[in-house]
Structures are given as C-alpha cells and as structure tokens.
Amino acid sequence: MSVVVRIALLRPMARLDPLGWGPRLAEALITRSQVVSGPRDETARRTTAAEEAVALCRRLVAERPDRHRTALARALVARAGVPDVRPTTAIIAELTEAIGYVEGSSDRLGLVALATARTLLAQHRSQLGEAREALTSTRLALRAWAGAEPLTADDRARRIVTLLAAGEGATALERHDEALDVRRQAWDAYRALPWRYRFRWKAAGANTAVNLAFSMAVNGRHRDALELLTASAADLEVLRSVTPVPGHRVSADALLAESHCRQALGEVEAAERAAAGAVDLLRPWVDQTPGVRGSGLAKALRAHGSLLLETGRPDEGLARLAEAVEVARDGGGVPLARALMALVPARMTVGAWDDVEPLLEELLPLCRQRADDLPEVFRPLLVQGLCAVTVMSAFKRGDEDPPPPGTRIAGMTGTAAGREAVELARSLVAGQPTYRGLLSAALFGLERALNRSGDVAGAAEALRECVALRRELADEDPAHRAGLSQALGNLGNRLDALGRLDEAYDAHRESVEQARAADGGLPPAEVADALRNLAASLAALGRPDEAGRALAEADRLVAT
C-alpha cells in the first residue's frame, strides 16, 4: 500500500480515535514528507505532510506528554529536512526544539532523530558561517549514531551525510587532516552499502567522492584525487539530470577540485578550463540555491580569475576577481574576505595601486570583526591584509617611489601594520607551525617599513628572525631558497648600513649561494642583484679583485 493511500485511510480513523490512530497517521505523514521523487510540486507536498505531522504530534504530546515526544521530534526534523525558503534561524530554532525532546533518549528511534537533527543543525550552522558550532554538532550526531547501532541501511546512509557535514566543518576551520579522515570514512561507508541503497543514495555518494577528492588534493594527493573524480563522472551526470540544482553545484565542486589538482601538477591551461567550467555550471542556478551566489559562484570566480592571471590574461583575470568580490557581498563573511584578498595582490601586480586601498579598507575591518569567532580563517587573512598595507607603504609602486614614511594606508602606517601582522602571525605559528611562511612574510614587510622610517637596527632584527624562519623552510623544501636569498640580501644591506661589515659579508655570500642553487627559483636579474650586493660588501672590506669578479658575473647574467 502506498503511503498516500495509507494517509487517506488513516485520517478519518485518527479523527475518531486520535490517541489510537493518531501516532500511525503521524508516522505515515513523516514518511510522506521524506519522499523526494514525484511531480513538480513535490516540495510543497512534502512540506504539507511535514506540517500536518508536526501539528498532529503537538496535539498528541498535549494529551500524553510522556509518550509522544519522540514522534514530535521526528516530525520537527522531517519538516526541517524539507528544502524551502524559511529563514535559517527559524529552522535552527525548530531543530533545537526537536533536540530538546530526544537529547536524553536511549531508544533507537529517539537516537536516530537526535542524530538527524544534529546533522541538519550542523548544515544550517555552516550556512551562517558558524563552523565551530557546526563541527561540534556533527560530533554529537556521530555519538548518537553510535548509540543507535545496529543501523539500518538507510540510517547508515544518513550517517554518511553526518560525516560529510563533519568534513565541511573541519575544512572551514582549516583542519584538513581531520576532513580527509572523516571523508574517507564516509566513502568507505558508502561503498559498503548494498547496491540498491547506493543507487538510492547516489547523491550522497557523489558528494562524498567530490569532497574526498578535494581533501586528497589539499593534502597533496593530486593523482589519486583526479582518478576518483574521473570514476565519479557518470554519477555526477545522472545527478545533474535527476536533481539539476544540487547536481550542478556538486559538479562545479568537482571541476574546482580538478582545477586545483591540474594547477598543482603544472597543467595550468587545463586547470583554467576546469575552473571556467565550474563558473558556467553555477551561473544558471545562482537564484535557485540559497548561498550559491555568495559562496559557490564567488569561489569559482576567484579560482578562475587567479588562473587567468597565471596564464597571461590579466584583464580577464581582474574582471573575474572583481566579479567574485561583488557576488561574495551577498553572503559576506569568509567568501567576501577571500575574494577581497585575492583581488588586492592582483591589482598590485598590474599596477592599479589606486584601486587597492578601498579593498583594504573593506577587508581589514571585516577580518578584525570575525577574527575571534573564526580565527583559523580570519586571522591569516588579516595578516595578509596587513602585509599588503606594508607593501603599499614601503615598497616601490612600479617606477614610482613609495609614499613618505608615516603615510597612512587604510588608516594605518606601514610600521603599525607590520607590527600587528607579526604579532598575529606569531600567535598563529605558536598553534600551527605551518604558518611560518606567513610569519616570515610579515617580518619581511615589517623590516621594509622600519627601514623606511629610519629604524635600521630594528629592520635588521626583523630580518634575522625572517632569515631563521626561511632557512628552516628551505631545509624542508628547496623552493623556499629564493625567499631566503632575498631576506639574506636585505639583511646584508642593513648590516652594511650599521657598519657591521663582516656580518654583512656573510649574509651577502650566503644570499648568492642560495640564489645560485639550481632550484632557487630566482630570475637572472635578481641573482645579479645579489652578486652586486656581494661586490659592494667585498669592496667595503678592501677586497677589490673579488668584488670585480662578482660584478663581472652580475653583468654576464644581465646580458643573458
């Protein structure tokens, strides 16, 4: 008997005997609210069934509060699970009410309702940018799933959705190892489902594959990620046909993951095509999926813009990045901060200096406002924004000299911005050593600002710390030798100015050694600069012959 017929038969019986037949009708209505296939107005029918179930269960609880709280919780969860246009805050309130009814439950139905409610709560918390609260909710949901064991096949599939929400929260908090682990668990759980359930939950399977591929890419497993995406292509095509809106969103995520992998593997043109495909997939659906315009489309535009710049198409790249900022303003928060921070260095690179300060005036307050509630995201972005201020205040703007010392950029002097950036970056490194590169960049910017203001000794001290960090990084990855060479060269110049000629010579000599390294990454003109600095140091020490040889080598490099 179909659920629709069952509901039609139960309604008159429930009117005659609410306490006897009402629970059965409520169960049928909850089941009806979870049916996702059918006519065009299916969402409206699901919503109607869920609302009727909630109203019925409220009457039952009023009559027998000791017996029907779990049913009311399940009805509330069912209504929250129907996609509609209600405010996220209203849905969160509904889910919080449902959790209150079953939080101390020990029976299986109550625990399943609790796990489902906490998963939905996590998803809606994520929409509000409350990543930490979302991740906590998924952990509590997984604990409820464990208490409800053994799970049915459908509940095992619902647990996969919880794992995906946990991976999303961990990713938002920059906990990429944790995200990889829970997404691998989700993928293993999906593959362990019987085949007919894998078909029924194909959307969850496609989501799992794409999310796992992204985590693999972030953790450096680019080939494995591409293989997984290739294997999932057919499922994504089916998903786009059956459920176009979520199908196109997940397919766009897959293309962005592919783009990330291709770029890391040096296939920049293929990466650009994949990112362009993601933008094209999302554009038609931005008004039909809440949050896609402000987050998904902005992310795709940002990725595509950066790749256009890398492939030598600056005008198109800047246009994409500027559009990313505009669409991200719909949602604000993390997408907007990341879009602004992507556009800042892009405009610096093309010499559009006058357009940079307004971006920083928008970025810095946003990052400060959110730095305490989501420090994993906003503090690194704040450091990058402050470093941009030091660049604006202390570095040459193309052929133009920097502004006079003490000039305020986005309301700050370069020295003040540099000091704040270093302090914040040090706090990040204390919790996570992977931020050493960010701290070295902050120190490099601070030293330029200090030197411009006349504090040569302070600049030298900042460079000593910068050099120590970059030496550590270069020992771990030779790609950092270029940055080490630049920091050593600047340190040598500051020591020269302080009259500490022997120390200056040691710094210049090591700078040249790093620049000459085959994997140093410096262009010939910069290697020549290091050699000229060494020549000046040798001349100051009374070693003209060696200085002449260094200058001759620098001239040969420039000539080539």
Coordinates of C-alpha atoms in Angstrom, one line a residue:
M1 CA 0.0 0.0 0.0
S2 CA 1.4 3.4 -1.0
V3 CA 2.0 6.0 1.7
V4 CA -0.5 8.3 0.1
V5 CA -3.3 5.7 0.3
R6 CA -2.3 4.8 3.9
I7 CA -2.6 8.5 4.9
A8 CA -6.1 8.8 3.2
L9 CA -7.3 5.7 5.2
L10 CA -5.8 6.8 8.5
R11 CA -7.1 10.4 8.6
P12 CA -10.8 9.6 9.3
M13 CA -9.8 6.9 11.8
A14 CA -7.5 9.3 13.6
R15 CA -10.3 11.9 13.8
L16 CA -12.5 9.2 15.6
D17 CA -9.7 7.9 17.9
P18 CA -6.7 10.4 18.0
L19 CA -4.7 8.6 20.6
G20 CA -5.2 5.2 19.0
W21 CA -4.7 6.0 15.3
G22 CA -3.0 9.4 15.5
P23 CA 0.5 8.0 16.0
R24 CA 0.2 5.8 13.0
L25 CA -1.0 8.7 10.9
A26 CA 1.9 10.8 12.2
E27 CA 4.3 8.1 11.1
A28 CA 2.8 7.9 7.7
L29 CA 3.0 11.7 7.3
I30 CA 6.6 11.8 8.4
T31 CA 7.3 9.1 5.8
R32 CA 5.5 11.1 3.1
S33 CA 7.5 14.2 3.9
Q34 CA 10.7 12.3 3.2
V35 CA 9.7 11.1 -0.3
V36 CA 11.8 13.1 -2.8
S37 CA 10.6 11.8 -6.2
G38 CA 7.4 12.8 -7.8
P39 CA 5.7 15.8 -9.6
R40 CA 7.0 19.3 -9.9
D41 CA 5.2 20.5 -6.7
E42 CA 6.8 17.7 -4.7
T43 CA 8.5 20.1 -2.2
A44 CA 5.1 21.7 -1.4
R45 CA 3.5 18.3 -0.8
R46 CA 6.4 17.2 1.4
T47 CA 6.1 20.5 3.4
T48 CA 2.3 20.0 3.8
A49 CA 2.8 16.4 5.1
A50 CA 5.5 17.5 7.5
E51 CA 3.5 20.4 8.8
E52 CA 0.4 18.2 9.3
A53 CA 2.6 15.7 11.2
V54 CA 4.0 18.4 13.5
A55 CA 0.5 19.8 14.3
L56 CA -0.8 16.2 15.0
C57 CA 2.2 15.3 17.2
R58 CA 1.8 18.6 19.2
R59 CA -1.8 17.6 19.9
L60 CA -0.7 14.1 20.9
V61 CA 2.0 15.5 23.2
A62 CA -0.5 17.8 24.8
E63 CA -2.7 14.7 25.6
R64 CA 0.1 12.3 26.6
P65 CA 3.4 14.2 27.0
D66 CA 5.2 11.1 28.4
R67 CA 4.6 9.0 25.2
H68 CA 4.8 11.2 22.0
R69 CA 7.8 13.5 22.5
T70 CA 10.0 11.3 20.2
A71 CA 7.3 11.4 17.5
L72 CA 7.1 15.2 17.7
A73 CA 10.9 15.4 17.5
R74 CA 10.8 13.2 14.4
A75 CA 8.1 15.4 12.8
L76 CA 10.1 18.6 13.5
V77 CA 13.2 17.0 12.0
A78 CA 11.2 15.9 9.0
R79 CA 9.9 19.5 8.5
A80 CA 13.4 20.9 8.9
G81 CA 14.6 18.5 6.3
V82 CA 12.3 19.7 3.5
P83 CA 14.1 22.3 1.4
D84 CA 12.1 25.6 1.5
V85 CA 12.6 29.3 1.8
R86 CA 12.1 29.7 5.5
P87 CA 14.8 31.7 7.3
T88 CA 17.8 29.6 8.5
T89 CA 17.3 31.0 12.0
A90 CA 13.7 29.6 12.1
I91 CA 14.9 26.2 11.1
I92 CA 17.6 26.2 13.7
A93 CA 15.0 27.0 16.4
E94 CA 12.9 24.1 15.2
L95 CA 15.8 21.7 15.3
T96 CA 16.9 22.9 18.7
E97 CA 13.3 22.2 19.9
A98 CA 13.5 18.7 18.4
I99 CA 16.8 18.0 20.1
G100 CA 15.4 19.0 23.4
Y101 CA 12.7 16.3 23.1
V102 CA 15.2 13.4 22.5
E103 CA 18.5 14.6 23.9
G104 CA 18.4 12.1 26.7
S105 CA 16.8 9.3 24.7
S106 CA 18.1 5.8 24.8
D107 CA 15.7 4.1 22.4
R108 CA 16.7 3.7 18.8
L109 CA 14.1 5.9 17.2
G110 CA 15.0 8.8 19.6
L111 CA 18.7 8.4 18.9
V112 CA 18.1 8.4 15.1
A113 CA 16.0 11.5 15.4
L114 CA 18.7 13.1 17.6
A115 CA 21.5 12.3 15.1
T116 CA 19.5 13.5 12.2
A117 CA 18.5 16.8 14.0
R118 CA 22.1 17.5 14.9
T119 CA 23.3 16.8 11.4
L120 CA 20.7 19.2 9.9
L121 CA 21.6 21.7 12.6
A122 CA 25.3 21.5 11.6
Q123 CA 24.4 22.1 8.0
H124 CA 22.4 25.3 8.8
R125 CA 25.1 26.5 11.2
S126 CA 27.6 26.2 8.4
Q127 CA 25.3 28.4 6.2
L128 CA 25.6 31.1 8.9
G129 CA 29.4 30.8 9.0
E130 CA 29.3 29.1 12.4
A131 CA 31.9 26.5 11.5
R132 CA 33.0 25.6 15.0
E133 CA 29.4 25.1 16.3
A134 CA 28.6 23.1 13.2
L135 CA 31.6 20.7 13.7
T136 CA 30.6 20.2 17.4
S137 CA 27.1 19.4 16.3
T138 CA 28.3 16.7 13.9
R139 CA 30.5 15.1 16.6
L140 CA 27.4 14.9 18.8
A141 CA 25.4 13.4 15.9
L142 CA 28.0 10.7 15.3
R143 CA 27.9 9.8 19.0
A144 CA 24.1 9.4 18.7
W145 CA 24.5 7.2 15.6
A146 CA 26.9 5.0 17.6
G147 CA 24.3 4.7 20.3
A148 CA 21.6 3.7 17.8
E149 CA 23.7 0.7 16.4
P150 CA 22.9 -1.6 14.7
L151 CA 21.8 0.8 12.0
T152 CA 19.5 0.0 9.0
A153 CA 21.0 0.6 5.5
D154 CA 19.1 3.9 5.2
D155 CA 20.4 5.0 8.6
R156 CA 23.9 4.0 7.6
A157 CA 23.5 6.3 4.5
R158 CA 22.2 9.1 6.8
R159 CA 25.3 8.7 8.9
I160 CA 27.3 9.3 5.7
V161 CA 25.6 12.7 5.5
T162 CA 26.7 13.4 9.0
L163 CA 30.3 12.6 8.1
L164 CA 30.1 14.9 5.1
A165 CA 28.9 17.7 7.4
A166 CA 31.8 17.0 9.7
G167 CA 34.2 17.2 6.8
E168 CA 32.7 20.5 5.8
G169 CA 33.2 21.9 9.3
A170 CA 36.7 20.7 9.6
T171 CA 37.6 22.2 6.2
A172 CA 36.1 25.6 7.2
L173 CA 38.4 25.5 10.2
E174 CA 41.4 24.6 8.1
R175 CA 41.7 21.2 9.8
H176 CA 42.5 19.4 6.5
D177 CA 43.8 16.2 8.1
E178 CA 40.6 15.7 10.0
A179 CA 38.5 16.5 7.0
L180 CA 40.4 13.9 4.9
D181 CA 39.9 11.3 7.7
V182 CA 36.1 11.7 8.0
R183 CA 35.6 11.9 4.3
R184 CA 37.5 8.7 3.8
Q185 CA 35.2 7.1 6.4
A186 CA 32.2 8.4 4.5
W187 CA 33.5 7.0 1.2
D188 CA 34.2 3.6 2.8
A189 CA 30.7 3.6 4.4
Y190 CA 29.1 4.4 1.0
R191 CA 30.9 1.6 -0.8
A192 CA 29.8 -0.8 2.0
L193 CA 26.1 -0.1 1.3
P194 CA 24.2 -2.8 -0.6
W195 CA 24.0 -1.8 -4.3
R196 CA 20.3 -0.8 -4.3
Y197 CA 21.0 1.6 -1.4
R198 CA 24.0 3.0 -3.2
F199 CA 21.6 3.7 -6.1
R200 CA 19.0 5.3 -3.7
W201 CA 21.7 7.5 -2.1
K202 CA 23.6 8.3 -5.2
A203 CA 23.6 12.0 -4.4
A204 CA 25.3 11.4 -1.1
G205 CA 27.8 9.1 -2.9
A206 CA 28.6 11.8 -5.5
N207 CA 29.0 14.4 -2.8
T208 CA 31.3 12.0 -0.8
A209 CA 33.5 11.3 -3.8
V210 CA 33.9 15.0 -4.7
N211 CA 34.6 16.1 -1.1
L212 CA 37.1 13.3 -0.6
A213 CA 38.8 14.3 -3.9
F214 CA 39.1 17.9 -2.6
S215 CA 40.6 16.7 0.7
M216 CA 43.1 14.5 -1.2
A217 CA 44.1 17.5 -3.4
V218 CA 44.6 19.7 -0.4
N219 CA 46.8 17.0 1.2
G220 CA 48.9 16.7 -2.0
R221 CA 47.4 13.5 -3.4
H222 CA 46.6 15.1 -6.7
R223 CA 46.7 12.0 -8.9
D224 CA 44.5 10.0 -6.6
A225 CA 42.0 12.9 -6.5
L226 CA 41.8 13.0 -10.3
E227 CA 41.3 9.3 -10.5
L228 CA 38.4 9.5 -8.0
L229 CA 36.8 12.4 -9.9
T230 CA 37.1 10.5 -13.2
A231 CA 35.4 7.5 -11.7
S232 CA 32.6 9.7 -10.4
A233 CA 31.8 11.5 -13.6
A234 CA 28.9 9.2 -14.6
D235 CA 27.2 9.5 -11.2
L236 CA 27.6 13.3 -11.5
E237 CA 25.9 13.3 -14.9
V238 CA 23.0 11.3 -13.6
L239 CA 22.7 13.6 -10.6
R240 CA 22.6 16.7 -12.9
S241 CA 19.7 15.1 -14.8
V242 CA 17.6 13.9 -11.8
T243 CA 18.2 16.8 -9.4
P244 CA 19.6 19.7 -11.5
V245 CA 20.2 22.3 -8.8
P246 CA 22.3 20.2 -6.3
G247 CA 23.7 18.2 -9.2
H248 CA 25.2 21.3 -10.9
R249 CA 26.5 22.5 -7.6
V250 CA 28.3 19.3 -6.8
S251 CA 29.6 19.0 -10.4
A252 CA 31.0 22.6 -10.1
D253 CA 32.8 21.5 -6.9
A254 CA 34.2 18.5 -8.8
L255 CA 35.6 20.8 -11.5
L256 CA 37.1 23.1 -8.9
A257 CA 38.8 20.1 -7.3
E258 CA 40.1 19.1 -10.7
S259 CA 41.3 22.6 -11.3
H260 CA 43.2 22.6 -8.1
C261 CA 44.9 19.3 -9.0
R262 CA 45.8 20.4 -12.6
Q263 CA 47.3 23.6 -11.3
A264 CA 49.4 21.7 -8.7
L265 CA 50.6 19.3 -11.5
G266 CA 51.7 22.2 -13.7
E267 CA 48.7 21.8 -16.2
V268 CA 47.7 25.4 -15.9
E269 CA 45.7 25.6 -19.1
A270 CA 43.7 22.5 -18.2
A271 CA 43.2 24.0 -14.7
E272 CA 41.8 27.2 -16.2
R273 CA 39.4 25.3 -18.4
A274 CA 38.1 23.3 -15.4
A275 CA 37.6 26.5 -13.3
A276 CA 35.8 28.2 -16.3
G277 CA 33.5 25.1 -16.5
A278 CA 32.6 25.5 -12.8
V279 CA 31.6 29.1 -13.3
D280 CA 29.5 28.2 -16.3
L281 CA 27.7 25.4 -14.4
L282 CA 26.9 27.6 -11.4
R283 CA 25.7 30.8 -13.2
P284 CA 22.2 29.4 -14.3
W285 CA 21.4 28.3 -10.7
V286 CA 22.5 31.1 -8.5
D287 CA 19.0 32.3 -7.8
Q288 CA 17.6 28.8 -7.1
T289 CA 20.0 27.6 -4.4
P290 CA 20.5 29.6 -1.2
G291 CA 24.1 30.7 -0.7
V292 CA 25.4 29.6 -4.1
R293 CA 25.8 33.1 -5.4
G294 CA 27.7 34.4 -2.3
S295 CA 29.9 31.3 -1.8
G296 CA 30.0 28.8 -4.5
L297 CA 30.0 31.1 -7.5
A298 CA 32.3 33.5 -5.8
K299 CA 34.8 30.7 -5.1
A300 CA 34.6 29.5 -8.7
L301 CA 35.1 33.1 -10.0
R302 CA 38.1 33.6 -7.6
A303 CA 39.8 30.3 -8.8
H304 CA 39.2 31.1 -12.4
G305 CA 40.4 34.7 -12.1
S306 CA 43.7 33.6 -10.5
L307 CA 44.3 31.1 -13.2
L308 CA 43.6 33.7 -16.0
L309 CA 46.3 35.8 -14.4
E310 CA 48.7 32.9 -14.3
T311 CA 48.0 32.1 -18.0
G312 CA 48.8 35.7 -19.0
R313 CA 45.3 37.2 -19.4
P314 CA 45.4 40.0 -16.8
D315 CA 42.3 41.9 -18.0
E316 CA 40.1 38.9 -17.9
G317 CA 41.6 37.7 -14.6
L318 CA 41.0 41.0 -12.9
A319 CA 37.4 41.1 -14.2
R320 CA 36.7 37.7 -12.8
L321 CA 38.3 38.6 -9.4
A322 CA 36.3 41.8 -9.2
E323 CA 33.1 39.9 -10.0
A324 CA 34.0 37.4 -7.3
V325 CA 34.0 40.3 -4.8
E326 CA 30.7 41.6 -6.0
V327 CA 28.9 38.3 -5.8
A328 CA 30.5 37.5 -2.4
R329 CA 29.0 40.6 -0.9
D330 CA 25.6 38.7 -1.0
G331 CA 26.8 36.4 1.8
G332 CA 29.7 38.4 3.3
G333 CA 31.9 36.6 5.8
V334 CA 34.6 34.1 4.6
P335 CA 33.7 34.2 0.8
L336 CA 33.9 38.0 0.8
A337 CA 37.2 38.2 2.8
R338 CA 38.8 35.6 0.5
A339 CA 37.6 37.4 -2.6
L340 CA 38.9 40.8 -1.4
M341 CA 42.3 39.2 -0.5
A342 CA 42.6 37.6 -4.0
L343 CA 41.9 40.9 -5.7
V344 CA 44.4 43.0 -3.7
P345 CA 47.7 41.4 -4.9
A346 CA 46.2 41.1 -8.4
R347 CA 45.6 44.8 -8.7
M348 CA 49.1 45.5 -7.3
T349 CA 50.6 43.2 -9.9
V350 CA 49.1 45.1 -12.8
G351 CA 50.0 48.5 -11.2
A352 CA 46.4 49.5 -10.3
W353 CA 47.6 50.9 -6.9
D354 CA 44.8 53.5 -6.5
D355 CA 42.3 50.7 -6.5
V356 CA 43.9 48.7 -3.7
E357 CA 43.3 50.9 -0.7
P358 CA 39.5 50.8 -0.9
L359 CA 39.7 47.0 -0.9
L360 CA 41.9 47.0 2.2
E361 CA 39.5 49.5 3.9
E362 CA 36.8 46.9 3.5
L363 CA 38.9 43.8 4.2
L364 CA 40.7 44.8 7.4
P365 CA 37.5 45.7 9.5
L366 CA 35.8 42.5 8.3
C367 CA 38.7 40.3 9.4
R368 CA 39.0 42.1 12.7
Q369 CA 35.3 41.7 13.4
R370 CA 35.4 37.9 12.8
A371 CA 38.9 37.1 14.0
D372 CA 37.8 35.9 17.4
D373 CA 34.8 33.7 16.4
L374 CA 36.6 32.1 13.4
P375 CA 40.3 32.7 14.0
E376 CA 41.5 29.8 11.7
V377 CA 40.2 31.7 8.7
F378 CA 40.2 35.4 9.5
R379 CA 43.5 35.8 11.4
P380 CA 45.6 34.5 8.5
L381 CA 43.6 36.7 6.1
L382 CA 44.1 39.7 8.4
V383 CA 47.8 39.1 8.4
Q384 CA 47.8 39.0 4.6
G385 CA 45.8 42.2 4.5
L386 CA 48.2 44.0 6.9
C387 CA 51.2 42.8 4.9
A388 CA 49.5 44.4 1.9
V389 CA 49.5 47.7 3.8
T390 CA 53.2 47.4 4.4
V391 CA 53.7 46.7 0.6
M392 CA 51.6 49.8 -0.2
S393 CA 53.6 52.0 2.3
A394 CA 57.2 50.8 1.9
F395 CA 57.7 49.2 -1.5
K396 CA 58.1 50.8 -4.9
R397 CA 55.0 51.1 -7.0
G398 CA 56.3 50.2 -10.3
D399 CA 58.6 53.1 -11.3
E400 CA 57.3 55.3 -8.5
D401 CA 58.9 55.6 -5.1
P402 CA 56.8 54.6 -2.0
P403 CA 54.8 57.3 -0.2
P404 CA 56.7 59.3 2.5
P405 CA 57.3 57.5 5.8
G406 CA 54.3 57.8 8.2
T407 CA 51.7 57.9 5.3
R408 CA 48.5 56.1 6.4
I409 CA 47.2 53.4 4.1
A410 CA 43.7 52.1 5.0
G411 CA 44.1 54.1 8.3
M412 CA 47.4 52.6 9.3
T413 CA 51.1 53.4 8.9
G414 CA 53.3 50.7 7.4
T415 CA 55.1 50.2 10.7
A416 CA 51.9 49.8 12.7
A417 CA 50.5 47.4 10.1
G418 CA 53.8 45.4 10.1
R419 CA 54.0 45.1 13.9
E420 CA 50.4 44.0 14.1
A421 CA 50.9 41.4 11.3
V422 CA 54.0 40.0 13.0
E423 CA 52.2 39.7 16.4
L424 CA 49.2 37.9 14.9
A425 CA 51.4 35.6 12.8
R426 CA 53.5 34.7 15.8
S427 CA 50.3 33.6 17.6
L428 CA 49.3 31.5 14.6
V429 CA 52.7 29.8 14.4
A430 CA 52.5 29.0 18.2
G431 CA 49.4 26.9 17.4
Q432 CA 50.4 25.6 14.0
P433 CA 53.9 25.7 12.6
T434 CA 52.6 25.6 9.0
Y435 CA 52.2 29.4 9.4
R436 CA 55.9 30.0 9.5
G437 CA 55.9 31.2 5.9
L438 CA 53.2 33.7 6.7
L439 CA 55.2 35.0 9.7
S440 CA 58.3 35.3 7.5
A441 CA 56.3 37.4 5.0
A442 CA 55.1 39.6 7.8
L443 CA 58.6 40.1 9.1
F444 CA 59.9 40.9 5.6
G445 CA 57.2 43.6 5.2
L446 CA 57.9 45.0 8.7
E447 CA 61.6 45.4 8.1
R448 CA 61.0 47.4 5.0
A449 CA 58.6 49.7 6.9
L450 CA 61.1 50.0 9.8
N451 CA 64.0 50.8 7.4
R452 CA 61.9 53.4 5.6
S453 CA 61.2 55.1 9.0
G454 CA 64.9 55.2 9.8
D455 CA 65.0 52.3 12.3
V456 CA 67.8 50.3 10.6
A457 CA 68.6 48.3 13.7
G458 CA 65.0 47.3 14.2
A459 CA 64.9 46.3 10.5
A460 CA 68.0 44.1 10.9
E461 CA 66.5 42.3 13.9
A462 CA 63.3 41.6 12.0
L463 CA 65.3 40.2 9.1
R464 CA 67.4 38.0 11.4
E465 CA 64.1 36.3 12.5
C466 CA 62.9 36.2 8.9
V467 CA 66.1 34.6 7.8
A468 CA 66.0 32.0 10.5
L469 CA 62.4 31.0 9.5
R470 CA 63.2 30.9 5.8
R471 CA 66.3 28.8 6.5
E472 CA 64.1 26.2 8.3
L473 CA 61.6 26.3 5.4
A474 CA 64.3 25.9 2.8
D475 CA 65.8 22.9 4.6
E476 CA 62.3 21.3 4.3
D477 CA 61.5 22.4 0.8
P478 CA 64.2 23.9 -1.6
A479 CA 61.5 26.0 -3.2
H480 CA 62.0 28.4 -0.3
R481 CA 65.6 29.2 -1.2
A482 CA 64.5 32.1 -3.4
G483 CA 62.9 33.8 -0.4
L484 CA 65.8 33.0 1.8
S485 CA 68.2 34.6 -0.7
Q486 CA 66.1 37.8 -0.8
A487 CA 66.0 38.0 3.0
L488 CA 69.7 37.5 3.4
G489 CA 70.4 40.2 0.8
N490 CA 68.3 42.7 2.7
L491 CA 69.9 41.7 6.0
G492 CA 73.4 42.2 4.4
N493 CA 72.3 45.7 3.3
R494 CA 71.1 46.6 6.8
L495 CA 74.2 45.3 8.4
D496 CA 76.3 47.3 5.9
A497 CA 74.4 50.5 6.9
L498 CA 75.1 49.7 10.6
G499 CA 78.8 49.3 9.9
R500 CA 78.9 45.6 10.7
L501 CA 80.8 44.7 7.6
D502 CA 82.0 41.2 8.4
E503 CA 78.4 40.1 9.3
A504 CA 77.1 41.8 6.2
Y505 CA 79.6 39.9 4.0
D506 CA 78.5 36.6 5.5
A507 CA 74.9 37.4 4.7
H508 CA 75.6 38.5 1.1
R509 CA 77.8 35.5 0.5
E510 CA 75.0 33.1 1.6
S511 CA 72.5 35.1 -0.4
V512 CA 74.5 34.5 -3.5
E513 CA 74.9 30.8 -2.7
Q514 CA 71.1 30.4 -2.3
A515 CA 70.4 32.4 -5.5
R516 CA 72.9 30.2 -7.5
A517 CA 71.2 27.0 -6.4
A518 CA 69.6 25.2 -9.3
D519 CA 66.2 25.1 -7.6
G520 CA 66.5 28.6 -6.1
G521 CA 63.8 30.0 -8.4
L522 CA 65.2 33.5 -8.8
P523 CA 65.3 35.1 -12.2
P524 CA 68.8 36.1 -13.5
A525 CA 68.2 39.8 -12.7
E526 CA 67.7 39.1 -9.1
V527 CA 70.7 36.8 -8.9
A528 CA 72.6 39.7 -10.4
D529 CA 71.4 42.0 -7.6
A530 CA 72.6 39.5 -5.0
L531 CA 76.0 39.5 -6.8
R532 CA 76.2 43.3 -6.8
N533 CA 75.4 43.4 -3.1
L534 CA 78.2 40.9 -2.5
A535 CA 80.5 43.0 -4.7
A536 CA 79.8 46.2 -2.6
S537 CA 80.4 44.2 0.6
L538 CA 83.7 42.9 -0.7
A539 CA 84.8 46.4 -1.8
A540 CA 84.0 47.8 1.7
L541 CA 86.2 45.1 3.2
G542 CA 89.1 46.1 0.9
R543 CA 88.9 43.1 -1.5
P544 CA 88.6 44.8 -4.9
D545 CA 89.6 41.8 -7.0
E546 CA 86.9 39.6 -5.7
A547 CA 84.4 42.5 -5.9
G548 CA 85.3 42.9 -9.6
R549 CA 84.7 39.2 -10.3
A550 CA 81.3 39.4 -8.6
L551 CA 80.4 42.4 -10.7
A552 CA 81.5 40.8 -13.9
E553 CA 79.4 37.7 -13.2
A554 CA 76.4 40.0 -12.5
D555 CA 76.9 41.8 -15.8
R556 CA 77.0 38.5 -17.7
L557 CA 73.8 37.4 -16.1
V558 CA 72.1 40.7 -17.1
A559 CA 73.4 40.3 -20.7
T560 CA 71.8 36.9 -21.0

